[in-house]
Every structure is written in structure tokens, then in C-alpha cells.
Amino acid sequence: MKGHYKNILCVLSDSHRQDDTVAQALHIAKAHQASLTIMLSLESLPPNASMVMESFSYVDSQQTMETQAQHWLKEQAESWGKHYPVSTAVTVGQPLIDVVRYVKKNNIDLVIKRAEESFLDKLFGSLDMRLFRKCPCPVWIINHKPRSQYKNVVAALDLNYHYPQHEVSIRRDLNRDILRHASQIALLEFAQLHIVHVFDAVPENIARDGFISVDNDRMETDLAKIHAERESELDKLLEELGNELDDNVLEYLKPLKHIVHGYPRREIAATTTSLDTDIIVMGTVARLGVPGYIMGDTAEETIHQLKCAVVGVKPRGFETPISID
């Protein structure tokens, strides 16, 4: 089955409280028999650091910081790698650029990172969100205090295919990939797989503010048709998934379907919360086939409402705007 990871990169932003992050990465790498690199990615000192603090030399401090980081990571890796081999890398510069360039140069197919600490009431920090937007491979951001085992895994799908034909095929492929990743995680964790789709026939604010008139009886009929259409599309995806998996695996997974009428920017997160979700797998790019396009508003707002781990998946053919040079 597609979706097995071969090259995993675990990104550490500092040396504090990272054992849980590395343990999660080791757990995933071992299950997939994938190579694992642990990267300590630090921000470089600002160019005017020596002007602000005359007590040190900028160049010497940069070199000392990198040397000390390499020494720390090497010592830690000896402990982390006792039960599974790991490689290490240290970068000092711009973490987003350094991570993305490493991903591209080394054919990384999964990035794992701990959510950044934030003074705001949000789980995900600036670097997390930028990786969701610009990293070419799936990005798995775990909680500050991850649960020892996931119980509920959500695949968030957009089953609306009322788009130009060239875009429909990309959307279908993205749904397939999201479902594959979520299935792999559910199997790895012996967890319940949930599939969530939220559809909105008429934008809530337009209907609420009376900008258009709606025949309620016909609206109910339309909603029933949309629900049936989306359920049919989901059944096709599940049939394809069942054909990819080994015999009886889909029956073992017993995915639960949640097709919800509502405002996606609110209901995806609300449904995820009601399911006591440990991790959600979702697409994170607004327009498909547009290199480096920004994250969609629905994805961005949804992620900021979540308190669980997130795996962000890009559509096939996505090109990061960050160059390899």
C-alpha cells in the first residue's frame, strides 16, 4: 500500500523537553522500517548581535553555537539510537529554509516536529504554520504533551468535486493520500479511524443576513441530495482503499463516517473535538496546481482551533517556493 514512509526527518527547535518528540519519531520510523534523521535546527544570531552585546564576537559565537549544538545532539543520539539507528544534522540559520532544503535534497517523505510554545491561545506556532504552507512533504506536528497512544484518528476530506475537471482529479488524489496516511496511523496505533466531511450548500453569512431568499423545503431536498452525493464519493474512496490494503484490513479498521452539514471553518474543528481526536490528517493548501500557493483560509482557521496533533498533506505536484540553492 502507498503511504509507507521511507525517509523521516524529526526536527528539534531547541534542546528542551524533546524526548517525547524523538520517541514518537522512533516509534513511527521503526514501524515503517524507515531511515530517521534527527535535526537540531537553530536560528542564527541577528547580524547586529555584536553591536547590542559587545561582550562577544558574532562570528565566534555562531561557530561556538553550532559546535556546542553538534556535541549535544551527538550525545543525545547515542541514547536515542540504542534501539533503532538514527542520523543527525545541525543547522544554524533560518529554520524554515534549512528544513525545506534538507527535505528536498534528501528525499524526505515525512517531517515530524513538536508544536512550538506560544504565548497565544494556539497550539501551533509560526514555524509550524509555515511548514504546513511550504514544506513539500507531509508535516506531522505533535502536541506539547503527546498521549502515549492515539485512540481516535480523523481523516478530514473535501468531497466537493464541483470544480473544473483538471482540478477534480487533483482533489481526488489528495483525498486518497489523506485517507492512506490516516489509515496507516490508525493501524500503527490500533486506533479508531474516523472520516469527517463538512459541506456547506449556501455560505452561512449570506443566508443569515438575508442576501438571498431560500425555499426551506427545496433547501432540505438539496441538502439530502448533497449528502447522498458526498456519501457515494466517500464509499468509492473506501472501496479503493480496501483494494489497496491486505485482505480484511479495512474490515478491521471499521472507519466511521461523519458527513456534516455546516460551516467548514467551524464544524471541522468542532466535530474533531467531539470525537476526542488525538490526530487529524488534512490538506493544507488552498489552490491546487499553483506552485507555492498559500494555505487555504479553511485549513488555517481549522488548524488554529485544534488542540490535537496534525498531519498536513499537500496535493501531488505541489512545488515549494523555497529553492534548493
Coordinates of C-alpha atoms in Angstrom, one line a residue:
M1 CA 0.0 0.0 0.0
K2 CA 1.2 3.5 -0.8
G3 CA 1.8 5.7 2.2
H4 CA 4.7 3.8 3.9
Y5 CA 7.4 6.3 4.9
K6 CA 11.0 5.6 3.9
N7 CA 12.9 8.8 5.0
I8 CA 11.8 10.6 8.1
L9 CA 13.1 13.9 9.5
C10 CA 12.5 14.8 13.1
V11 CA 13.0 18.5 13.6
L12 CA 14.0 19.9 17.1
S13 CA 13.9 23.6 17.6
D14 CA 15.8 23.5 20.9
S15 CA 17.3 21.1 23.5
H16 CA 14.4 21.2 26.0
R17 CA 11.8 18.5 26.6
Q18 CA 12.4 16.8 23.3
D19 CA 12.4 13.1 24.4
D20 CA 8.7 12.7 23.7
T21 CA 9.1 14.1 20.2
V22 CA 12.0 11.8 19.4
A23 CA 10.2 8.8 21.0
Q24 CA 7.3 9.4 18.6
A25 CA 9.6 9.7 15.6
L26 CA 11.4 6.5 16.6
H27 CA 8.0 4.7 17.0
I28 CA 6.9 5.7 13.5
A29 CA 10.3 5.0 11.9
K30 CA 10.5 1.6 13.4
A31 CA 7.0 0.7 12.4
H32 CA 7.8 1.6 8.8
Q33 CA 11.4 0.5 8.9
A34 CA 12.3 4.0 7.6
S35 CA 15.6 5.8 7.9
L36 CA 15.4 8.5 10.6
T37 CA 17.4 11.8 10.8
I38 CA 17.1 14.0 13.9
M39 CA 17.8 17.6 13.0
L40 CA 18.5 20.4 15.5
S41 CA 17.6 23.5 13.6
L42 CA 18.5 26.7 15.4
E43 CA 18.0 30.3 14.4
S44 CA 21.2 32.2 13.6
L45 CA 22.2 35.2 15.7
P46 CA 21.0 38.5 14.3
P47 CA 23.6 40.4 12.3
N48 CA 23.7 43.3 14.8
A49 CA 24.2 40.9 17.8
S50 CA 27.7 42.2 18.4
M51 CA 26.5 45.8 18.4
V52 CA 23.9 45.0 21.0
M53 CA 26.2 42.9 23.2
E54 CA 29.8 43.9 22.8
S55 CA 30.9 41.0 25.1
F56 CA 31.2 38.5 22.3
S57 CA 32.2 38.2 18.7
Y58 CA 29.4 37.5 16.3
V59 CA 31.4 35.1 14.1
D60 CA 33.0 33.2 17.1
S61 CA 29.6 32.9 18.8
Q62 CA 28.0 31.5 15.6
Q63 CA 30.7 28.9 15.4
T64 CA 30.6 28.1 19.1
M65 CA 26.8 27.7 19.0
E66 CA 27.0 25.2 16.1
T67 CA 29.8 23.3 17.7
Q68 CA 28.0 23.0 21.0
A69 CA 24.8 22.0 19.3
Q70 CA 26.6 19.3 17.4
H71 CA 28.2 18.0 20.6
W72 CA 24.8 18.0 22.4
L73 CA 23.0 16.2 19.6
K74 CA 25.7 13.6 19.2
E75 CA 25.5 12.7 22.9
Q76 CA 21.7 12.6 22.8
A77 CA 21.7 10.4 19.7
E78 CA 23.7 7.8 21.4
S79 CA 20.9 7.4 23.9
W80 CA 18.1 7.8 21.4
G81 CA 19.6 5.3 18.9
K82 CA 20.1 2.4 21.3
H83 CA 17.1 0.5 19.9
Y84 CA 16.9 2.0 16.4
P85 CA 19.6 3.7 14.2
V86 CA 19.4 7.4 13.8
S87 CA 21.4 10.0 11.9
T88 CA 21.8 13.6 13.0
A89 CA 22.1 17.0 11.4
V90 CA 22.6 20.5 12.9
T91 CA 21.7 23.7 11.1
V92 CA 22.1 27.3 12.2
G93 CA 20.4 29.8 10.1
Q94 CA 16.7 30.1 9.0
P95 CA 14.9 27.0 10.2
L96 CA 12.1 27.0 7.6
I97 CA 14.6 27.3 4.7
D98 CA 17.0 24.9 6.3
V99 CA 14.3 22.2 6.9
V100 CA 12.7 22.5 3.4
R101 CA 16.1 22.4 1.7
Y102 CA 17.1 19.3 3.7
V103 CA 13.7 17.7 2.8
K104 CA 14.3 18.3 -0.9
K105 CA 17.9 17.3 -1.0
N106 CA 17.4 14.1 0.9
N107 CA 14.0 12.9 -0.4
I108 CA 12.4 13.1 3.0
D109 CA 8.8 11.9 2.9
L110 CA 7.7 12.9 6.4
V111 CA 8.7 15.7 8.8
I112 CA 7.9 15.3 12.5
K113 CA 8.1 18.2 14.8
R114 CA 6.8 19.2 18.3
A115 CA 4.4 22.1 18.4
E116 CA 6.0 25.4 19.3
E117 CA 5.4 27.0 22.6
S118 CA 3.2 30.1 22.2
F119 CA 2.1 33.0 24.3
L120 CA -1.2 33.0 22.4
D121 CA -4.0 30.5 23.0
K122 CA -2.9 28.5 20.0
L123 CA -1.3 25.1 19.8
F124 CA 0.7 25.8 16.6
G125 CA 3.4 28.4 16.3
S126 CA 4.8 30.4 13.4
L127 CA 7.3 27.8 12.1
D128 CA 4.7 25.1 12.4
M129 CA 2.3 27.1 10.2
R130 CA 5.0 28.0 7.7
L131 CA 5.9 24.3 7.4
F132 CA 2.3 23.4 6.8
R133 CA 2.3 26.0 4.0
K134 CA 5.6 25.4 2.3
C135 CA 7.2 22.0 3.2
P136 CA 6.7 19.8 0.1
C137 CA 6.2 16.6 2.1
P138 CA 3.6 15.7 4.8
V139 CA 4.3 17.5 8.1
W140 CA 3.3 15.8 11.4
I141 CA 3.1 18.3 14.3
I142 CA 2.7 16.6 17.7
N143 CA 1.3 18.0 20.9
H144 CA 3.4 19.5 23.7
K145 CA 2.4 16.5 25.8
P146 CA 1.6 13.7 23.3
R147 CA -0.6 10.9 24.5
S148 CA 1.2 7.6 24.9
Q149 CA -1.1 6.0 22.3
Y150 CA -3.7 7.5 19.9
K151 CA -7.2 6.3 20.2
N152 CA -9.0 8.4 17.6
V153 CA -7.6 9.3 14.2
V154 CA -9.5 11.7 11.8
A155 CA -9.2 12.0 8.1
A156 CA -10.7 15.3 7.0
L157 CA -11.8 15.1 3.4
D158 CA -13.1 17.7 0.9
L159 CA -15.5 15.6 -1.2
N160 CA -16.9 18.6 -3.2
Y161 CA -15.9 17.9 -6.8
H162 CA -17.9 20.7 -8.4
Y163 CA -14.7 22.2 -9.9
P164 CA -13.1 22.2 -13.4
Q165 CA -12.1 18.7 -14.4
H166 CA -8.3 19.2 -14.1
E167 CA -8.8 20.3 -10.5
V168 CA -11.2 17.5 -9.6
S169 CA -8.5 14.8 -10.3
I170 CA -6.0 16.5 -8.1
R171 CA -8.6 16.8 -5.3
R172 CA -9.5 13.1 -5.6
D173 CA -5.8 12.2 -5.4
L174 CA -5.4 14.4 -2.3
N175 CA -8.3 12.7 -0.6
R176 CA -6.8 9.3 -1.4
D177 CA -3.5 10.4 0.1
I178 CA -5.1 11.8 3.2
L179 CA -7.1 8.6 3.7
R180 CA -3.9 6.5 3.2
H181 CA -2.0 8.5 5.8
A182 CA -4.8 8.3 8.3
S183 CA -5.3 4.6 7.8
Q184 CA -1.6 4.0 8.4
I185 CA -1.7 5.9 11.6
A186 CA -4.8 4.1 12.8
L187 CA -3.2 0.8 12.1
L188 CA 0.0 1.8 13.8
E189 CA -1.8 2.9 16.9
F190 CA -4.6 0.3 16.9
A191 CA -6.9 3.4 16.8
Q192 CA -10.4 4.1 15.6
L193 CA -10.4 5.7 12.1
H194 CA -13.0 8.5 11.6
I195 CA -13.6 10.2 8.3
V196 CA -15.0 13.7 8.5
H197 CA -16.5 15.8 5.7
V198 CA -18.3 19.1 6.3
F199 CA -20.4 20.6 3.4
D200 CA -22.0 24.0 3.2
A201 CA -24.6 24.5 0.5
V202 CA -25.1 28.2 1.0
P203 CA -22.5 30.3 2.8
E204 CA -23.8 30.8 6.3
N205 CA -23.4 34.6 6.4
I206 CA -25.1 35.1 3.1
A207 CA -28.2 33.1 4.1
R208 CA -28.2 34.5 7.7
D209 CA -28.1 38.1 6.5
G210 CA -30.9 37.7 4.0
F211 CA -28.8 38.5 0.9
I212 CA -30.7 35.7 -1.0
S213 CA -34.1 34.1 -0.5
V214 CA -34.2 30.4 0.2
D215 CA -37.1 28.0 -0.1
N216 CA -36.7 25.9 3.0
D217 CA -38.4 22.8 1.6
R218 CA -36.3 22.8 -1.5
M219 CA -33.2 23.5 0.6
E220 CA -33.9 20.3 2.6
T221 CA -34.2 18.4 -0.6
D222 CA -31.0 19.9 -2.0
L223 CA -29.1 19.1 1.3
A224 CA -30.3 15.5 1.2
K225 CA -29.0 15.2 -2.4
I226 CA -25.6 16.7 -1.5
H227 CA -25.3 14.4 1.5
A228 CA -26.1 11.4 -0.7
E229 CA -23.6 12.6 -3.4
R230 CA -20.8 13.0 -0.8
E231 CA -21.5 9.7 0.8
S232 CA -21.3 8.0 -2.6
E233 CA -17.9 9.6 -3.3
L234 CA -16.7 8.5 0.2
D235 CA -17.8 4.9 -0.5
K236 CA -15.8 4.9 -3.7
L237 CA -12.7 6.1 -1.8
L238 CA -13.2 3.4 0.8
E239 CA -13.6 0.7 -1.8
E240 CA -10.3 1.8 -3.4
L241 CA -8.7 1.8 0.0
G242 CA -10.0 -1.7 0.7
N243 CA -8.5 -2.9 -2.6
E244 CA -5.1 -1.5 -1.7
L245 CA -5.0 -2.9 1.8
D246 CA -4.4 -6.5 2.6
D247 CA -7.4 -8.8 3.0
N248 CA -9.8 -7.9 5.8
V249 CA -7.7 -4.9 6.9
L250 CA -10.5 -2.4 6.0
E251 CA -12.9 -4.5 7.9
Y252 CA -10.6 -4.4 10.9
L253 CA -10.3 -0.6 10.7
K254 CA -14.1 -0.2 10.5
P255 CA -13.9 3.5 9.6
L256 CA -16.7 5.6 10.9
K257 CA -18.2 8.2 8.5
H258 CA -19.2 11.7 9.7
I259 CA -20.8 13.7 6.9
V260 CA -21.9 17.0 8.5
H261 CA -23.8 20.0 7.1
G262 CA -22.4 23.2 8.5
Y263 CA -19.8 25.9 8.1
P264 CA -16.5 24.0 7.4
R265 CA -14.3 26.6 9.2
R266 CA -16.1 25.9 12.4
E267 CA -17.6 22.4 12.1
I268 CA -14.4 20.5 11.1
A269 CA -12.7 21.6 14.4
A270 CA -16.0 21.1 16.4
T271 CA -16.5 17.6 15.0
T272 CA -12.9 16.8 15.7
T273 CA -13.2 17.9 19.3
S274 CA -16.5 16.0 19.8
L275 CA -14.7 12.8 18.7
D276 CA -11.9 13.3 21.2
T277 CA -9.5 13.2 18.4
D278 CA -5.8 12.6 19.0
I279 CA -4.6 13.4 15.5
I280 CA -6.2 14.8 12.3
V281 CA -4.9 14.3 8.8
M282 CA -5.9 17.1 6.4
G283 CA -4.9 19.0 3.3
T284 CA -3.3 22.4 3.9
V285 CA -3.1 24.2 0.5
A286 CA -5.8 26.4 -0.9
R287 CA -5.4 26.3 -4.7
L288 CA -4.2 23.2 -6.4
G289 CA -1.6 23.1 -9.1
V290 CA -0.3 26.5 -8.2
P291 CA 3.3 26.4 -7.1
G292 CA 3.8 27.5 -3.5
Y293 CA 0.3 28.8 -3.1
I294 CA -0.6 30.0 0.4
M295 CA -2.6 27.8 2.8
G296 CA -6.4 28.0 2.4
D297 CA -8.5 30.0 4.8
T298 CA -10.5 27.0 5.9
A299 CA -7.3 25.0 6.7
E300 CA -5.7 27.9 8.5
E301 CA -8.7 28.7 10.7
T302 CA -9.3 25.0 11.4
I303 CA -5.7 24.3 12.5
H304 CA -5.8 27.3 14.9
Q305 CA -8.9 25.8 16.6
L306 CA -7.4 22.4 17.1
K307 CA -5.8 21.0 20.3
C308 CA -4.7 17.7 18.8
A309 CA -1.8 16.6 16.6
V310 CA -2.0 17.4 12.9
V311 CA -0.6 15.8 9.8
G312 CA -0.7 18.3 6.9
V313 CA -0.7 16.8 3.4
K314 CA 0.0 18.7 0.2
P315 CA -1.6 17.9 -3.2
R316 CA 0.5 16.0 -5.7
G317 CA 2.6 18.3 -7.8
F318 CA 2.9 20.9 -5.1
E319 CA 6.0 22.9 -5.5
T320 CA 7.5 24.8 -2.6
P321 CA 8.5 28.4 -3.3
I322 CA 11.8 27.7 -1.4
S323 CA 14.7 26.9 -3.7
I324 CA 17.2 24.2 -3.0
D325 CA 20.2 26.5 -3.6

